[in-house]
Amino acid sequence: MSVQQAAETGGEGLEVWIDQDLCTGDGICAQYAPEVFELDIDGLAYVKGSDDELLQAPGATTPVPFSLLRDVVDSARECPGECIHVRRISDMTEVYGPDAE
């Protein structure tokens, strides 16, 4: 699914998570979308909850605001660790990231 396709479908609900086991700590995600991603003191990136707190539980997800979709997708595409996963909430299908078709 391209960003254009997501826009055409009305921005179906998406969520994002980071596999910390693969995170290289480059911080590209936090540069693209600081509202969604942040590096912690351990040098790894995490998604942030609606209260701006880091979600550190393994596999923790956060919704992707439609206004930040392009930035989140660019983060997933540019991530050297290939650890950012974006999936549809409705059926849990990965649409961006290393496991996307």
Tab-separated table of C-alpha atoms in Angstrom:
chain	number	residue	atom	x	y	z
A	1	MET	CA	0.000	0.000	0.000
A	2	SER	CA	1.470	3.330	-1.003
A	3	VAL	CA	0.963	6.568	0.899
A	4	GLN	CA	-1.246	7.640	-2.017
A	5	GLN	CA	-3.344	4.472	-1.653
A	6	ALA	CA	-3.697	5.081	2.072
A	7	ALA	CA	-4.870	8.627	1.352
A	8	GLU	CA	-7.376	7.318	-1.186
A	9	THR	CA	-8.839	4.819	1.290
A	10	GLY	CA	-9.505	7.591	3.754
A	11	GLY	CA	-6.519	6.854	5.955
A	12	GLU	CA	-7.522	3.458	7.296
A	13	GLY	CA	-6.330	3.059	10.877
A	14	LEU	CA	-2.651	2.150	11.108
A	15	GLU	CA	-0.355	1.458	14.030
A	16	VAL	CA	3.417	1.307	14.292
A	17	TRP	CA	5.842	-0.633	16.458
A	18	ILE	CA	9.609	-1.078	16.651
A	19	ASP	CA	11.483	-4.343	17.063
A	20	GLN	CA	14.171	-3.223	19.526
A	21	ASP	CA	16.154	-6.431	18.877
A	22	LEU	CA	16.879	-5.076	15.380
A	23	CYS	CA	17.156	-1.366	16.217
A	24	THR	CA	20.572	0.091	15.401
A	25	GLY	CA	19.964	3.339	17.304
A	26	ASP	CA	20.630	5.567	14.300
A	27	GLY	CA	17.713	7.810	15.237
A	28	ILE	CA	16.486	8.346	11.678
A	29	CYS	CA	12.944	7.607	12.816
A	30	ALA	CA	13.103	10.271	15.521
A	31	GLN	CA	14.375	12.758	12.946
A	32	TYR	CA	11.515	12.031	10.522
A	33	ALA	CA	8.705	11.744	13.072
A	34	PRO	CA	9.688	12.993	16.544
A	35	GLU	CA	5.993	13.027	17.492
A	36	VAL	CA	5.928	9.225	17.124
A	37	PHE	CA	9.490	7.988	17.803
A	38	GLU	CA	12.139	8.773	20.399
A	39	LEU	CA	15.526	7.366	21.388
A	40	ASP	CA	15.799	6.253	25.005
A	41	ILE	CA	18.877	6.306	27.234
A	42	ASP	CA	19.588	2.706	26.149
A	43	GLY	CA	20.274	4.064	22.639
A	44	LEU	CA	17.262	2.334	21.074
A	45	ALA	CA	14.185	3.845	19.464
A	46	TYR	CA	10.687	3.424	20.855
A	47	VAL	CA	7.221	4.559	19.846
A	48	LYS	CA	5.478	7.128	21.999
A	49	GLY	CA	1.994	6.954	23.422
A	50	SER	CA	-0.609	9.689	23.195
A	51	ASP	CA	0.746	11.114	26.474
A	52	ASP	CA	4.247	11.438	24.885
A	53	GLU	CA	5.586	8.638	27.129
A	54	LEU	CA	7.862	5.998	25.610
A	55	LEU	CA	6.165	2.626	25.196
A	56	GLN	CA	8.891	0.203	26.212
A	57	ALA	CA	7.011	-3.097	26.389
A	58	PRO	CA	8.122	-5.464	23.603
A	59	GLY	CA	5.816	-5.085	20.608
A	60	ALA	CA	4.121	-1.970	22.007
A	61	THR	CA	2.188	-0.139	19.309
A	62	THR	CA	0.917	3.375	18.829
A	63	PRO	CA	-1.595	4.688	16.290
A	64	VAL	CA	-0.176	6.489	13.252
A	65	PRO	CA	-1.803	9.919	12.950
A	66	PHE	CA	-2.833	10.396	9.320
A	67	SER	CA	-1.049	13.768	9.263
A	68	LEU	CA	2.234	11.966	10.084
A	69	LEU	CA	1.762	8.949	7.790
A	70	ARG	CA	4.351	10.044	5.239
A	71	ASP	CA	6.952	10.722	7.956
A	72	VAL	CA	6.331	7.344	9.610
A	73	VAL	CA	6.508	5.519	6.255
A	74	ASP	CA	9.734	7.344	5.363
A	75	SER	CA	11.128	6.273	8.745
A	76	ALA	CA	10.291	2.638	8.020
A	77	ARG	CA	11.817	2.832	4.544
A	78	GLU	CA	15.029	4.562	5.638
A	79	CYS	CA	15.634	2.616	8.844
A	80	PRO	CA	18.990	0.791	8.536
A	81	GLY	CA	17.887	-1.822	11.077
A	82	GLU	CA	14.646	-2.545	9.195
A	83	CYS	CA	12.897	-2.660	12.555
A	84	ILE	CA	9.900	-0.340	12.051
A	85	HIS	CA	6.611	-2.102	11.329
A	86	VAL	CA	3.430	-0.322	10.230
A	87	ARG	CA	0.262	-2.390	10.064
A	88	ARG	CA	-3.467	-1.996	9.551
A	89	ILE	CA	-5.312	-2.157	12.839
A	90	SER	CA	-8.344	-3.874	11.275
A	91	ASP	CA	-6.555	-7.067	10.171
A	92	MET	CA	-3.007	-6.680	11.579
A	93	THR	CA	-1.490	-6.829	8.070
A	94	GLU	CA	1.890	-5.118	7.754
A	95	VAL	CA	1.672	-2.476	5.034
A	96	TYR	CA	5.096	-0.828	5.492
A	97	GLY	CA	8.261	-2.288	6.918
A	98	PRO	CA	10.351	-5.428	6.505
A	99	ASP	CA	7.391	-7.835	6.553
A	100	ALA	CA	5.180	-5.882	4.121
A	101	GLU	CA	4.372	-7.548	0.823
